[in-house]
Amino acid sequence: MTSFFNKKSNKIPFLFLILLYSFLANGQDFQWARQIKGISSDYADYANGLAVDSSENSYIIGNTESLLFDLDPTISGVNIIDNTNINHTFRGTYLIKVDSNGNYLWGKTFGSYQGSDSSYDVKIGTDGNIYALLTLQELNSSLSIIDSFIKIIKFSPDGTILSTITIPQNYGYNNNLYVHSFELDDQNNIFLNGYFIGNIILDTTNPLMNVSTNSLSSYILKINNGGDFVWVKQFDSNMGSEIAIRPDGNINLLLNNSIGYTLYNIDSIDNTIIWQKDFINQRQRTFHVATNGIVILGEKNYYDTIDVDPSSTVSNISGNNTSFIIFLNLNGTFIDSKQFYKPTNGDVKFTTVTTDSDGNYFFGGTFSDTVDMNPSNNTFNLTSNGYKGEAFYLKLDVNRNFESAIKLGDENPKLSPYNNCEYFRIKKIKIINNNNYLVGDFMWICDFDPSTTNQYTFNTVNSSTINFDGFILKLGSCDSSKLVGDIDQTFCSNSNPTVSSISPNSSSILWYDSANSSSPLSNTTTLLNNKKYYGTRKNGNCPESTDRLEITAHITTSSPAPLSVSSEFCLSENATLANISIMGQNIKWYANITDATTTPTTTLLQNDVTYYASQTVNGCESERTPIFVIVHDINTPTASSPQTFCIQETATVNEIAITGQNIKWYDALTNGALLSSSAQLQNGTTYYASQTINGCESDRIPILINIQNTAAPTGNTNQNFCSSQNPTLNTIVISGTALQWYNSTGSLLPNSTTLQDGITYYASQIVNGCESTTKLAISISLINTLPANNYSELFCDDLNDGSEKVNLSDYHSKIISNTSGYTFSYYPNYSAAENELVKNQIIDFSNFKLALGDNKIYVRINSNTPCYAISELKLTLLSKPQITIPDVVPICENNSITIDAGSGYDNYLWSTGATTAKINIDSPGNYSVTVTNNYSTVSCSTTKSFEVRKSNIATINSIDTQDWTDNQNTITVYATGAGDFEYSIDGIHFQDESQFTNLISGQYTVHVRDKNGCGTVTDEVYLLMYPKFFTPNGDGFNDSWKIKFSDLETTLSIKIFDRYGKLIKELTLNNSWDGTFNGQELPATDYWFIVTRANGNEYKGHFSLKR
């Protein structure tokens, strides 16, 4: 195919002035320019980014190295930022806002340390807010180090900082994060692009948000508008990158690499790559994405031909040292390209590109000598007279045809031969309403008016330095038409109207007090009733309109403020502004005396808040009346809950204890029925009470009512006592609260009443102040000995460890029914208990250790009388069956096994239903067996659960290799199967891990063996390597180059390329290369190769040919 770019021929020269006039006639008149600089000892100041809103306010972001920096870029304005107190190398950042006529509105500087801060770009979100990307240094005083952070700062249009996203740049030694560019989508999600080195831990709680590299890699980070990290994507290349948001919301990434660059289309939701386009042997400077496609600005610095079409179709560019533009559609398909030839003694480079709403293309760049800016067969030469180059501004129409070009830089005509312009760089372009806004840098003395008759010169030369300064330039058509507006305009007297109140009004409109006055009025001039005023239009350096708009100002007297009648409400009313009684017409409500936004009449009133009301009569709004609102929020009454009444009281609602005024009772928390104060209380019922103060009823509180019906106390109805004890009513064992004792006639008895044999006593109890209505009758028997007995018990040894610990006091109630009033002591034999031998007494009775078999303890029970008793406590500890089946029992495929639970036990029960000591199993699964020994009153059982697990020969699914080193290669085996496997690469030494490291290249046999003896499987694998150099000099050593062990991999494909990507040799099987091409020896240099394996995996590397 013939080259898409052919050297131009048959060009027809045109006069520069004719085409320059054509450019200016298309709306490129000089409007205004602003210089961004320091004062006194001015140093380098740069403008790096630009955003322009729909009102054509401009936001310029940049860097400053001037210790006395002027934020106000207008000639007459001054807003000095003094950094002379900084005693280290200074570089700060700034953000400036100017209006459509270049008037300074506000400015910001950033950072506290300001040692090496940088600005990158500024953008306007769909929310109307401003987003700035910076990197700032901060002094970490605790560690005495300088930390650096990426900052994304969001501003409101008035310059208020709304939020800041901060991302550290340093993550430990040699672990750093850097930034190139950022973008916003229509949801104001932020996409950050840059590069990093080492391990970057962006989120300690989410490993997916962390990236790692052994060298330098690029990344894209998505952050939602709340500042949360959404995803991060890594690219293993860092040779410069840039991102752009596409019309469909996805992302285009332009990423340089060692042989060119790649354009990616990336899904913004899940970061998957939709497509990619590769461009070989060329460089890109920047790119732009618009609704009509993708534009790439490129350079070619080699002598050979390059292909600018990323598809299989060829579109070549030839010729030395050329710049070009590539046009793609949004699918990445090649559409067109334009070539611009560098002059022999000069240069031409593109620096930026944008499009307008009609799809026209605008390009900025630098050039020197004479350059043809018309890429068609016609000619449009620009000639640079600057010492080190000037800037060009090129426009192509929507069909990519040349429309116009101008230059900016040296004065035209020159006012002095010494007025040289250097390094004029256009960095960003924005087109709004056919007006062109440009920002960048320049040095020395440069002219910003592209006409050939006028100059608008800025100078960066001062007494001590010649340095860079930033600029913003506006080009656009001059509008000298008469203003359009109402000839009669009415104003309200209380608004104190001034000239700024007249419509239309902007910084480009002037008003006069007569038709021929030459002195415009100040915007603060007070308007007079029925006076005429005259307006003209004056844009930047454009001529003022001669036909004046005449208007008459009419001042209408404003009505008085409205009067308030009532402003007190109950909270329960949920009153709104509409409920306030006020006298006036067309009432408007405000939250404060100066608020410009009205408050809806549906706004709920707040207590102790002042609202402001105005009335509007005849179109004039009155002053505002302050209205102080009181919303009575009545506290609920206070009462305890629950409250208890005795059943015998027959209590009513009126008897509930509560503190409050004008109490009302209800049967529900809201709504419900009003209750009579004489209503009888019901057990378990909740009653709801409110109080009323100043006519406002409070919310209700719940009070739970319990009706206490106290039960009789509990105890044994027949109780024995030793007569020598002299027992009283207090001695009786009984459970109850506040006991009351009665005799058979109902007389109340004192608790000290002596008990009499054969007499019955009657007890009640009092709970919550309520005495039980029934009584417990207890009959008393007086005896001469204690009523104790012997006790025995059998135990199973739960842990089967031959011992068990018990608390002997737990058996008191087993040997005597009434334990109250007695003391217990423990002995190993009867004699010791009888004689109370202290040396034999068991002291640690609460932790008494039982041994297997019978354990006899003798318990002496003493009373506070001469009565005592000795009881035998026999505790027998029995062993439980022991089962020796392991937790996991292997079974080879198609085999069976016998499981033995042990012999000599009374009962067996398997989970299969079998009741024998042994069973045969031929299927994997979970099983259990319970083994039991029976004793007289107890059975001791042990249950064992176990798994029968299938074990078989392994299946090798795949083997991954990491080769291409001399002795640091790796083999990783992926095997599946039901067995427990071990791995070897020599059939002798086996290991549990499936990975083998630090291997030399060569052939290996992989063995995977089942540990349960179910078999071994093997496979062959090859680790490849290549020579780093060869010397084809015929001496018999290293005369050819081939992949080591490639003869073992018969499907291997090897391609060898020179440094320009040209295919030199393709090797198969055991072939080698002798360093020639078509029989000719190739030069000694580096060559590249691509090895393709049968599975499609590729390895790329390079080696040296030495002679």
mmCIF file of N, CA and C in Angstrom, residues 891-958:
data_model
loop_
_atom_site.group_PDB
_atom_site.id
_atom_site.type_symbol
_atom_site.label_atom_id
_atom_site.label_comp_id
_atom_site.label_asym_id
_atom_site.label_seq_id
_atom_site.Cartn_x
_atom_site.Cartn_y
_atom_site.Cartn_z
ATOM 1 N N ILE A 891 -8.782 -44.958 52.840
ATOM 2 C CA ILE A 891 -9.211 -46.147 52.092
ATOM 3 C C ILE A 891 -8.878 -45.924 50.637
ATOM 4 N N CYS A 892 -8.155 -46.861 50.037
ATOM 5 C CA CYS A 892 -7.819 -46.724 48.626
ATOM 6 C C CYS A 892 -9.052 -47.037 47.785
ATOM 7 N N GLU A 893 -9.048 -46.438 46.621
ATOM 8 C CA GLU A 893 -10.189 -46.582 45.718
ATOM 9 C C GLU A 893 -10.391 -48.068 45.371
ATOM 10 N N ASN A 894 -11.683 -48.505 45.416
ATOM 11 C CA ASN A 894 -12.093 -49.882 45.081
ATOM 12 C C ASN A 894 -11.587 -50.903 46.111
ATOM 13 N N ASN A 895 -11.248 -50.493 47.327
ATOM 14 C CA ASN A 895 -10.827 -51.387 48.403
ATOM 15 C C ASN A 895 -11.786 -51.253 49.579
ATOM 16 N N SER A 896 -11.641 -52.149 50.577
ATOM 17 C CA SER A 896 -12.398 -52.038 51.823
ATOM 18 C C SER A 896 -11.437 -52.181 52.986
ATOM 19 N N ILE A 897 -11.870 -51.724 54.204
ATOM 20 C CA ILE A 897 -11.032 -51.802 55.392
ATOM 21 C C ILE A 897 -11.875 -52.314 56.544
ATOM 22 N N THR A 898 -11.185 -52.872 57.586
ATOM 23 C CA THR A 898 -11.858 -53.347 58.808
ATOM 24 C C THR A 898 -11.544 -52.383 59.936
ATOM 25 N N ILE A 899 -12.587 -51.930 60.612
ATOM 26 C CA ILE A 899 -12.444 -51.004 61.732
ATOM 27 C C ILE A 899 -12.757 -51.769 63.015
ATOM 28 N N ASP A 900 -11.837 -51.741 64.026
ATOM 29 C CA ASP A 900 -11.968 -52.505 65.267
ATOM 30 C C ASP A 900 -12.111 -51.527 66.429
ATOM 31 N N ALA A 901 -13.239 -51.633 67.183
ATOM 32 C CA ALA A 901 -13.479 -50.767 68.328
ATOM 33 C C ALA A 901 -12.934 -51.354 69.618
ATOM 34 N N GLY A 902 -12.328 -52.518 69.586
ATOM 35 C CA GLY A 902 -11.792 -53.145 70.798
ATOM 36 C C GLY A 902 -12.756 -54.174 71.373
ATOM 37 N N SER A 903 -12.217 -55.177 72.053
ATOM 38 C CA SER A 903 -13.045 -56.273 72.563
ATOM 39 C C SER A 903 -13.242 -56.154 74.070
ATOM 40 N N GLY A 904 -14.204 -56.955 74.623
ATOM 41 C CA GLY A 904 -14.388 -57.066 76.058
ATOM 42 C C GLY A 904 -15.404 -56.114 76.652
ATOM 43 N N TYR A 905 -16.157 -55.391 75.809
ATOM 44 C CA TYR A 905 -17.153 -54.452 76.331
ATOM 45 C C TYR A 905 -18.543 -55.067 76.196
ATOM 46 N N ASP A 906 -19.515 -54.464 76.916
ATOM 47 C CA ASP A 906 -20.870 -55.038 76.980
ATOM 48 C C ASP A 906 -21.669 -54.761 75.712
ATOM 49 N N ASN A 907 -21.589 -53.544 75.181
ATOM 50 C CA ASN A 907 -22.419 -53.183 74.026
ATOM 51 C C ASN A 907 -21.613 -52.361 73.021
ATOM 52 N N TYR A 908 -21.959 -52.548 71.708
ATOM 53 C CA TYR A 908 -21.390 -51.753 70.615
ATOM 54 C C TYR A 908 -22.541 -51.246 69.752
ATOM 55 N N LEU A 909 -22.443 -50.014 69.337
ATOM 56 C CA LEU A 909 -23.443 -49.486 68.402
ATOM 57 C C LEU A 909 -22.730 -48.559 67.415
ATOM 58 N N TRP A 910 -22.672 -49.035 66.125
ATOM 59 C CA TRP A 910 -22.030 -48.250 65.050
ATOM 60 C C TRP A 910 -23.081 -47.376 64.380
ATOM 61 N N SER A 911 -22.611 -46.309 63.745
ATOM 62 C CA SER A 911 -23.545 -45.432 63.022
ATOM 63 C C SER A 911 -24.155 -46.151 61.830
ATOM 64 N N THR A 912 -23.573 -47.296 61.449
ATOM 65 C CA THR A 912 -24.153 -48.088 60.356
ATOM 66 C C THR A 912 -25.295 -48.975 60.859
ATOM 67 N N GLY A 913 -25.442 -49.049 62.215
ATOM 68 C CA GLY A 913 -26.443 -49.938 62.818
ATOM 69 C C GLY A 913 -25.858 -51.237 63.323
ATOM 70 N N ALA A 914 -24.585 -51.508 62.979
ATOM 71 C CA ALA A 914 -23.944 -52.743 63.428
ATOM 72 C C ALA A 914 -23.729 -52.711 64.939
ATOM 73 N N THR A 915 -23.725 -53.921 65.573
ATOM 74 C CA THR A 915 -23.565 -54.026 67.035
ATOM 75 C C THR A 915 -22.399 -54.932 67.407
ATOM 76 N N THR A 916 -21.487 -55.180 66.448
ATOM 77 C CA THR A 916 -20.326 -56.028 66.692
ATOM 78 C C THR A 916 -19.108 -55.171 67.020
ATOM 79 N N ALA A 917 -18.061 -55.832 67.496
ATOM 80 C CA ALA A 917 -16.845 -55.091 67.858
ATOM 81 C C ALA A 917 -16.102 -54.602 66.624
ATOM 82 N N LYS A 918 -16.249 -55.296 65.479
ATOM 83 C CA LYS A 918 -15.559 -54.918 64.246
ATOM 84 C C LYS A 918 -16.580 -54.793 63.126
ATOM 85 N N ILE A 919 -16.289 -53.868 62.168
ATOM 86 C CA ILE A 919 -17.111 -53.795 60.962
ATOM 87 C C ILE A 919 -16.197 -53.569 59.767
ATOM 88 N N ASN A 920 -16.697 -53.973 58.575
ATOM 89 C CA ASN A 920 -15.990 -53.717 57.320
ATOM 90 C C ASN A 920 -16.629 -52.500 56.640
ATOM 91 N N ILE A 921 -15.764 -51.608 56.094
ATOM 92 C CA ILE A 921 -16.233 -50.386 55.403
ATOM 93 C C ILE A 921 -15.589 -50.336 54.034
ATOM 94 N N ASP A 922 -16.421 -50.079 52.992
ATOM 95 C CA ASP A 922 -15.885 -49.966 51.635
ATOM 96 C C ASP A 922 -16.226 -48.629 50.992
ATOM 97 N N SER A 923 -16.818 -47.700 51.748
ATOM 98 C CA SER A 923 -17.192 -46.394 51.185
ATOM 99 C C SER A 923 -16.672 -45.276 52.081
ATOM 100 N N PRO A 924 -16.128 -44.215 51.518
ATOM 101 C CA PRO A 924 -15.692 -43.066 52.327
ATOM 102 C C PRO A 924 -16.905 -42.416 52.993
ATOM 103 N N GLY A 925 -16.650 -41.733 54.084
ATOM 104 C CA GLY A 925 -17.721 -41.015 54.758
ATOM 105 C C GLY A 925 -17.391 -40.813 56.218
ATOM 106 N N ASN A 926 -18.371 -40.240 56.950
ATOM 107 C CA ASN A 926 -18.225 -39.995 58.377
ATOM 108 C C ASN A 926 -18.944 -41.104 59.146
ATOM 109 N N TYR A 927 -18.269 -41.697 60.118
ATOM 110 C CA TYR A 927 -18.811 -42.802 60.894
ATOM 111 C C TYR A 927 -18.605 -42.522 62.377
ATOM 112 N N SER A 928 -19.319 -43.292 63.224
ATOM 113 C CA SER A 928 -19.116 -43.223 64.668
ATOM 114 C C SER A 928 -19.476 -44.565 65.284
ATOM 115 N N VAL A 929 -18.930 -44.796 66.509
ATOM 116 C CA VAL A 929 -19.249 -46.004 67.259
ATOM 117 C C VAL A 929 -19.351 -45.629 68.730
ATOM 118 N N THR A 930 -20.332 -46.180 69.433
ATOM 119 C CA THR A 930 -20.499 -45.989 70.873
ATOM 120 C C THR A 930 -20.288 -47.345 71.559
ATOM 121 N N VAL A 931 -19.321 -47.384 72.516
ATOM 122 C CA VAL A 931 -18.974 -48.611 73.246
ATOM 123 C C VAL A 931 -19.383 -48.425 74.708
ATOM 124 N N THR A 932 -20.073 -49.437 75.296
ATOM 125 C CA THR A 932 -20.657 -49.295 76.639
ATOM 126 C C THR A 932 -20.262 -50.466 77.538
ATOM 127 N N ASN A 933 -19.941 -50.109 78.821
ATOM 128 C CA ASN A 933 -19.803 -51.081 79.903
ATOM 129 C C ASN A 933 -20.933 -50.835 80.907
ATOM 130 N N ASN A 934 -21.656 -51.892 81.296
ATOM 131 C CA ASN A 934 -22.795 -51.762 82.211
ATOM 132 C C ASN A 934 -22.384 -52.124 83.635
ATOM 133 N N TYR A 935 -22.814 -51.290 84.576
ATOM 134 C CA TYR A 935 -22.621 -51.564 86.003
ATOM 135 C C TYR A 935 -24.002 -51.631 86.660
ATOM 136 N N SER A 936 -24.051 -51.745 87.952
ATOM 137 C CA SER A 936 -25.322 -52.020 88.638
ATOM 138 C C SER A 936 -26.359 -50.924 88.396
ATOM 139 N N THR A 937 -25.957 -49.671 88.592
ATOM 140 C CA THR A 937 -26.937 -48.571 88.467
ATOM 141 C C THR A 937 -26.527 -47.552 87.415
ATOM 142 N N VAL A 938 -25.412 -47.794 86.748
ATOM 143 C CA VAL A 938 -24.939 -46.815 85.771
ATOM 144 C C VAL A 938 -24.254 -47.545 84.624
ATOM 145 N N SER A 939 -24.331 -46.947 83.471
ATOM 146 C CA SER A 939 -23.628 -47.450 82.285
ATOM 147 C C SER A 939 -22.625 -46.400 81.842
ATOM 148 N N CYS A 940 -21.389 -46.804 81.555
ATOM 149 C CA CYS A 940 -20.331 -45.889 81.118
ATOM 150 C C CYS A 940 -20.061 -46.118 79.637
ATOM 151 N N SER A 941 -20.225 -45.067 78.849
ATOM 152 C CA SER A 941 -20.093 -45.181 77.388
ATOM 153 C C SER A 941 -19.062 -44.191 76.867
ATOM 154 N N THR A 942 -18.447 -44.593 75.739
ATOM 155 C CA THR A 942 -17.546 -43.703 74.997
ATOM 156 C C THR A 942 -17.954 -43.724 73.533
ATOM 157 N N THR A 943 -18.042 -42.544 72.922
ATOM 158 C CA THR A 943 -18.385 -42.437 71.502
ATOM 159 C C THR A 943 -17.191 -41.878 70.742
ATOM 160 N N LYS A 944 -16.863 -42.496 69.627
ATOM 161 C CA LYS A 944 -15.757 -42.057 68.774
ATOM 162 C C LYS A 944 -16.299 -41.768 67.369
ATOM 163 N N SER A 945 -16.082 -40.557 66.901
ATOM 164 C CA SER A 945 -16.434 -40.201 65.518
ATOM 165 C C SER A 945 -15.167 -40.165 64.689
ATOM 166 N N PHE A 946 -15.242 -40.670 63.459
ATOM 167 C CA PHE A 946 -14.067 -40.690 62.606
ATOM 168 C C PHE A 946 -14.514 -40.593 61.148
ATOM 169 N N GLU A 947 -13.555 -40.257 60.309
ATOM 170 C CA GLU A 947 -13.829 -40.099 58.877
ATOM 171 C C GLU A 947 -13.037 -41.141 58.102
ATOM 172 N N VAL A 948 -13.751 -41.835 57.217
ATOM 173 C CA VAL A 948 -13.088 -42.718 56.258
ATOM 174 C C VAL A 948 -12.927 -41.908 54.977
ATOM 175 N N ARG A 949 -11.693 -41.636 54.637
ATOM 176 C CA ARG A 949 -11.411 -40.721 53.534
ATOM 177 C C ARG A 949 -10.780 -41.473 52.371
ATOM 178 N N LYS A 950 -11.344 -41.256 51.189
ATOM 179 C CA LYS A 950 -10.830 -41.933 49.995
ATOM 180 C C LYS A 950 -9.457 -41.375 49.654
ATOM 181 N N SER A 951 -8.573 -42.237 49.316
ATOM 182 C CA SER A 951 -7.237 -41.862 48.888
ATOM 183 C C SER A 951 -6.948 -42.595 47.587
ATOM 184 N N ASN A 952 -6.459 -41.871 46.567
ATOM 185 C CA ASN A 952 -6.180 -42.526 45.289
ATOM 186 C C ASN A 952 -4.984 -41.877 44.619
ATOM 187 N N ILE A 953 -4.647 -42.380 43.488
ATOM 188 C CA ILE A 953 -3.518 -41.839 42.730
ATOM 189 C C ILE A 953 -3.875 -40.448 42.222
ATOM 190 N N ALA A 954 -2.892 -39.554 42.192
ATOM 191 C CA ALA A 954 -3.134 -38.156 41.819
ATOM 192 C C ALA A 954 -3.331 -38.004 40.313
ATOM 193 N N THR A 955 -3.953 -36.894 39.936
ATOM 194 C CA THR A 955 -4.031 -36.458 38.533
ATOM 195 C C THR A 955 -3.286 -35.131 38.415
ATOM 196 N N ILE A 956 -2.264 -35.085 37.586
ATOM 197 C CA ILE A 956 -1.523 -33.827 37.378
ATOM 198 C C ILE A 956 -2.314 -32.994 36.368
ATOM 199 N N ASN A 957 -2.898 -31.908 36.842
ATOM 200 C CA ASN A 957 -3.688 -31.042 35.957
ATOM 201 C C ASN A 957 -2.796 -30.134 35.112
ATOM 202 N N SER A 958 -1.805 -29.566 35.753
ATOM 203 C CA SER A 958 -0.899 -28.699 35.013
ATOM 204 C C SER A 958 0.384 -28.523 35.802
#
